[in-house]
Short mmCIF file of C-alpha atoms in Angstrom, two decimals:
data_model
loop_
_atom_site.label_atom_id
_atom_site.label_comp_id
_atom_site.label_asym_id
_atom_site.label_seq_id
_atom_site.Cartn_x
_atom_site.Cartn_y
_atom_site.Cartn_z
CA MET A 128 81.36 55.49 36.33
CA ALA A 129 82.90 57.80 34.18
CA ILE A 130 81.49 61.59 33.27
CA LEU A 131 83.14 62.85 29.64
CA LEU A 132 83.18 66.43 28.83
CA LEU A 133 83.25 66.75 25.28
CA PRO A 134 81.20 68.82 22.58
CA LEU A 135 79.14 67.06 19.93
CA ALA A 136 79.64 66.28 17.03
CA THR A 137 78.28 64.31 13.79
CA GLU A 138 78.71 60.46 14.83
CA ALA A 139 79.60 57.87 11.76
CA GLN A 140 77.63 55.30 12.26
CA ILE A 141 81.04 52.36 13.61
CA LEU A 142 81.54 50.58 16.33
CA ASN A 143 84.11 49.97 18.11
CA ILE A 144 83.25 47.06 19.55
CA GLU A 145 87.10 45.73 20.30
CA ARG A 146 87.40 49.35 22.64
CA SER A 147 84.56 47.70 24.47
CA ARG A 148 85.84 44.22 24.91
CA ILE A 149 89.68 45.72 25.87
CA GLU A 150 88.28 48.08 28.94
CA LYS A 151 87.09 45.21 30.80
CA ASP A 152 88.88 43.91 33.63
CA THR A 153 89.27 40.40 33.44
CA SER A 154 89.10 40.05 36.86
CA LYS A 155 85.44 40.85 36.78
CA VAL A 156 82.11 39.20 35.87
CA PHE A 157 80.20 42.54 35.14
CA MET A 158 80.86 45.72 34.35
CA PHE A 159 79.15 48.68 33.54
CA LYS A 160 80.23 52.31 31.78
CA ALA A 161 78.37 55.35 31.24
CA VAL A 162 79.66 58.50 29.69
CA ALA A 163 77.04 61.88 29.05
CA GLY A 164 77.50 65.55 28.12
CA LEU A 165 74.89 67.71 27.27
CA ASN A 166 75.22 71.27 25.64
CA VAL A 167 72.80 74.35 26.30
CA TYR A 168 73.31 77.83 25.96
CA ASN A 169 71.52 81.01 24.00
CA ARG A 170 73.40 83.24 22.57
CA SER A 171 72.66 85.73 20.00
CA ALA A 172 73.82 89.19 18.27
CA ALA A 173 70.59 90.89 18.03
CA ALA A 174 67.38 90.94 21.05
CA ASP A 175 65.13 90.06 18.31
CA ASP A 176 67.43 87.37 16.47
CA PRO A 177 68.03 84.30 19.46
CA VAL A 178 70.47 81.54 18.94
CA ASN A 179 69.19 78.73 21.01
CA LEU A 180 70.88 75.28 21.32
CA PHE A 181 70.19 71.74 22.93
CA GLY A 182 72.35 69.06 22.44
CA TYR A 183 72.62 65.96 24.58
CA ASN A 184 75.28 62.67 24.08
CA LEU A 185 74.61 59.10 25.80
CA ASP A 186 76.95 55.86 25.59
CA VAL A 187 75.84 52.96 27.40
CA ASN A 188 78.06 50.00 27.90
CA ALA A 189 77.60 46.45 29.99
CA LEU A 190 79.94 43.38 29.47
CA TYR A 191 78.53 40.27 31.87
CA TYR A 192 81.51 37.62 31.68
CA PRO A 193 80.00 34.90 33.36
CA GLY A 194 82.38 31.98 32.60
CA LYS A 195 83.70 30.57 28.37
CA HIS A 196 81.08 32.93 26.82
CA GLY A 197 80.40 36.86 27.03
CA PHE A 198 77.32 39.41 26.42
CA MET A 199 77.90 42.61 25.73
CA PHE A 200 75.04 45.42 25.08
CA ILE A 201 76.14 48.75 23.57
CA SER A 202 74.33 52.28 23.48
CA LYS A 203 75.33 55.38 21.49
CA PHE A 204 72.77 58.04 21.33
CA ASP A 205 73.93 62.13 20.06
CA TYR A 206 71.27 65.20 19.33
CA LEU A 207 71.61 68.45 18.71
CA ARG A 208 69.02 70.90 18.19
CA ILE A 209 69.81 74.97 17.06
CA ASN A 210 66.33 76.52 17.68
CA ASP A 211 63.32 74.93 16.43
CA SER A 212 66.07 72.83 13.79
CA ASP A 213 67.17 68.70 14.80
CA PHE A 214 70.99 69.23 13.24
CA LEU A 215 71.75 65.89 14.89
CA ASN A 216 69.56 63.31 16.11
CA PHE A 217 71.53 59.58 15.88
CA GLY A 218 71.04 56.32 17.98
CA MET A 219 72.07 52.65 18.08
CA MET A 220 71.98 49.66 20.34
CA HIS A 221 73.88 46.94 19.26
CA GLY A 222 73.26 43.78 21.75
CA ARG A 223 76.40 40.60 21.04
CA VAL A 224 76.96 37.14 21.97
CA ASN A 225 80.73 35.67 22.04
CA PHE A 226 81.14 32.13 22.80
CA LEU A 227 84.77 30.75 23.29
CA ARG A 228 86.18 34.13 24.36
CA GLU A 229 88.66 33.32 25.13
CA ASN A 230 90.15 30.59 22.56
CA ALA A 231 92.51 31.66 20.12
CA ALA A 232 89.15 31.27 17.03
CA ASN A 233 85.88 31.64 18.65
CA TYR A 234 82.25 32.64 16.88
CA GLU A 235 80.01 35.37 17.88
CA THR A 236 76.08 36.43 17.15
CA PHE A 237 74.82 40.31 17.11
CA VAL A 238 71.95 42.09 16.60
CA GLN A 239 71.66 46.40 16.25
CA TYR A 240 69.02 48.59 15.65
CA SER A 241 70.33 51.99 14.89
CA PHE A 242 68.98 55.37 13.45
CA ASP A 243 70.62 58.61 11.81
CA ASN A 244 67.59 61.31 11.33
CA PHE A 245 69.99 63.70 9.90
CA ARG A 246 71.15 61.37 6.68
CA GLY A 247 67.40 60.35 6.40
CA LEU A 248 67.93 56.92 7.99
CA ASP A 249 65.44 55.28 10.31
CA PRO A 250 65.85 52.12 10.72
CA ARG A 251 69.00 50.07 10.02
CA TRP A 252 68.55 46.79 11.41
CA ILE A 253 71.71 44.55 11.29
CA ALA A 254 72.23 40.97 12.21
CA GLY A 255 74.39 38.11 11.24
CA GLY A 256 77.29 36.52 13.08
CA SER A 257 81.47 36.05 12.40
CA VAL A 258 84.01 33.75 13.35
CA ARG A 259 87.59 35.55 14.80
CA HIS A 260 90.91 34.46 14.99
CA THR A 261 93.84 35.37 17.30
CA PHE A 262 96.76 36.67 14.87
CA VAL A 263 98.85 38.30 17.70
CA LYS A 264 98.04 38.52 21.72
CA THR A 265 100.17 39.72 24.00
CA ASP A 266 100.15 42.17 27.34
CA LYS A 267 100.88 45.11 24.94
CA ILE A 268 99.73 43.62 21.78
CA THR A 269 96.73 42.28 19.77
CA LEU A 270 95.88 41.71 16.41
CA LEU A 271 92.91 39.93 15.46
CA PHE A 272 89.99 39.32 12.59
CA GLY A 273 86.76 38.39 11.88
CA ILE A 274 84.90 36.60 9.11
CA GLY A 275 81.42 36.97 8.62
CA GLY A 276 77.98 37.28 7.11
CA MET A 277 75.45 39.38 8.39
CA TYR A 278 70.89 40.10 7.35
CA GLU A 279 70.67 44.40 6.33
CA PHE A 280 67.67 46.20 6.49
CA GLU A 281 67.08 50.37 5.98
CA LYS A 282 64.61 52.42 5.49
CA TRP A 283 66.36 55.89 3.44
CA GLN A 284 64.09 59.18 2.69
CA VAL A 285 65.27 60.66 -0.62
CA PRO A 286 66.69 64.47 0.27
CA ASN A 287 64.46 67.01 -0.35
CA SER A 288 61.24 64.69 -0.90
CA ASP A 289 58.60 62.61 0.73
CA ASP A 290 59.81 59.44 -1.00
CA PHE A 291 61.94 56.27 0.49
CA VAL A 292 63.69 53.39 -0.07
CA GLU A 293 63.77 50.23 1.21
CA LEU A 294 66.92 47.75 0.69
CA SER A 295 67.44 44.51 2.03
CA LEU A 296 70.73 42.85 1.84
CA PHE A 297 72.92 39.62 2.67
CA LYS A 298 76.12 40.74 3.37
CA SER A 299 80.01 40.13 3.64
CA SER A 300 81.03 41.34 7.27
CA ASN A 301 84.78 41.34 8.08
CA TYR A 302 87.30 43.26 10.05
CA VAL A 303 90.37 43.23 11.56
CA THR A 304 91.93 45.21 14.81
CA PHE A 305 95.11 46.16 16.28
CA ARG A 306 95.69 47.52 19.65
CA ALA A 307 98.93 48.21 21.13
CA THR A 308 99.28 48.90 24.41
CA ILE A 309 102.21 51.57 23.89
CA ASN A 310 102.92 53.04 28.08
CA ASP A 311 101.40 52.75 31.64
CA TYR A 312 99.62 56.15 30.17
CA VAL A 313 99.29 54.94 26.70
CA ASP A 314 96.53 52.92 24.83
CA PHE A 315 96.44 52.76 20.60
CA ASN A 316 93.45 50.80 19.25
CA MET A 317 92.41 50.62 15.35
CA VAL A 318 89.48 48.40 13.72
CA ASN A 319 88.73 47.94 9.52
CA TYR A 320 85.60 47.50 8.63
CA TYR A 321 84.99 45.67 4.98
CA GLN A 322 81.15 44.73 4.16
CA VAL A 323 80.40 44.50 0.80
CA GLY A 324 76.62 42.76 -0.80
CA TYR A 325 74.75 42.12 -4.02
CA ASP A 326 72.14 44.35 -5.06
CA ARG A 327 70.14 43.27 -7.86
CA SER A 328 68.68 46.51 -7.95
CA ILE A 329 71.04 47.63 -9.34
CA SER A 330 72.88 44.49 -10.81
CA GLY A 331 76.34 45.51 -9.34
CA PHE A 332 77.84 45.43 -5.32
CA ARG A 333 77.56 48.01 -2.98
CA ASN A 334 81.14 48.21 -0.82
CA ARG A 335 81.21 50.11 3.04
CA ILE A 336 84.72 50.53 4.56
CA SER A 337 84.84 51.71 7.77
CA ASN A 338 87.84 52.68 10.09
CA SER A 339 87.53 53.37 14.10
CA THR A 340 91.17 54.47 15.95
CA ILE A 341 91.11 56.15 19.31
CA LEU A 342 93.93 57.10 21.81
CA ASN A 343 93.29 56.84 25.05
CA THR A 344 96.24 58.92 26.91
CA ARG A 345 95.70 58.20 31.16
CA LEU A 346 96.72 60.86 33.08
CA ASN A 347 95.89 59.54 36.60
CA GLU A 348 93.96 57.12 38.36
CA LYS A 349 90.55 59.41 38.02
CA PHE A 350 91.99 60.96 34.64
CA SER A 351 92.07 60.32 30.89
CA ILE A 352 92.46 62.13 27.91
CA THR A 353 90.66 60.10 24.66
CA ASN A 354 90.65 61.03 21.04
CA THR A 355 88.55 59.11 19.05
CA PHE A 356 88.33 59.59 14.50
CA GLU A 357 85.80 57.49 12.79
CA ILE A 358 85.23 57.70 8.97
CA SER A 359 82.85 55.64 6.79
CA TYR A 360 82.57 55.52 3.04
CA GLU A 361 80.09 53.96 0.78
CA ASP A 362 80.33 53.87 -2.50
CA LYS A 363 77.08 53.74 -3.79
CA PRO A 364 74.94 54.98 -1.50
CA VAL A 365 71.19 53.80 -1.29
CA VAL A 366 69.96 57.29 -1.46
CA PRO A 367 72.20 60.76 -2.89
CA ILE A 368 73.83 61.48 -0.15
CA THR A 369 77.62 62.22 1.26
CA ASN A 370 79.47 59.34 0.80
CA VAL A 371 82.47 59.44 2.97
CA ILE A 372 81.30 60.90 6.33
CA TYR A 373 83.39 61.36 9.50
CA ALA A 374 83.97 62.55 13.21
CA PHE A 375 86.61 63.82 15.44
CA LYS A 376 86.59 63.43 19.35
CA THR A 377 87.97 64.56 22.15
CA GLY A 378 87.90 64.52 25.35
CA LEU A 379 87.94 64.53 29.59
CA SER A 380 87.47 61.70 31.16
CA ILE A 381 86.49 61.13 34.69
CA ASN A 382 86.45 57.80 36.61
CA PHE A 383 85.03 57.30 40.32
#
């Protein structure tokens, strides 16, 4: 189990599945990891103008490898409230099955539920599958790609109104991942996603490009520093919101 001490930040809706795979110990059939953080304070310049902040983040990962196949569950929740206003309320639960996981070519299916209330998204449902192929796999380097498809349902609230927009699309979902162990203390992991689907309502394609980059530095057996940068771009958002979102996090991880 691990506790991660870090400030809350805006969370891009990017899921780095490959990081969870890499962190597993192949000698173990079951692994569980929880990461949690909490921010609570009140601070103000005047007695009649208080500022109360409450926030938390929680990540829970579970991996089960009984044989040729693998099962994964990943969840992420971030919440931030200042006085009576919610500034961040993001959550995600993801389940995945990886068939013939040790083969160079293997297969996977997945389902995901997520919400992002601050941006007006609640809910997003995703279900799909893909074929994975490993180009390079050594003790130091892993390079692979995945090609697949998925069904996506989203419900968005139009900014500054009580109107909602629902969208259902079948999409091509593809990714490339690169991992390098630079030395005994530094590990680098990057995943790039590309998803595209044709939307009849606009007579055009909706494209989404995402990147998740993680640099992990192990200080000793118990302490490590993790730097994470995530960015996502959508060329045609369903409602008029920012089409680029990003997040940077750095923190100290304590393993015991």
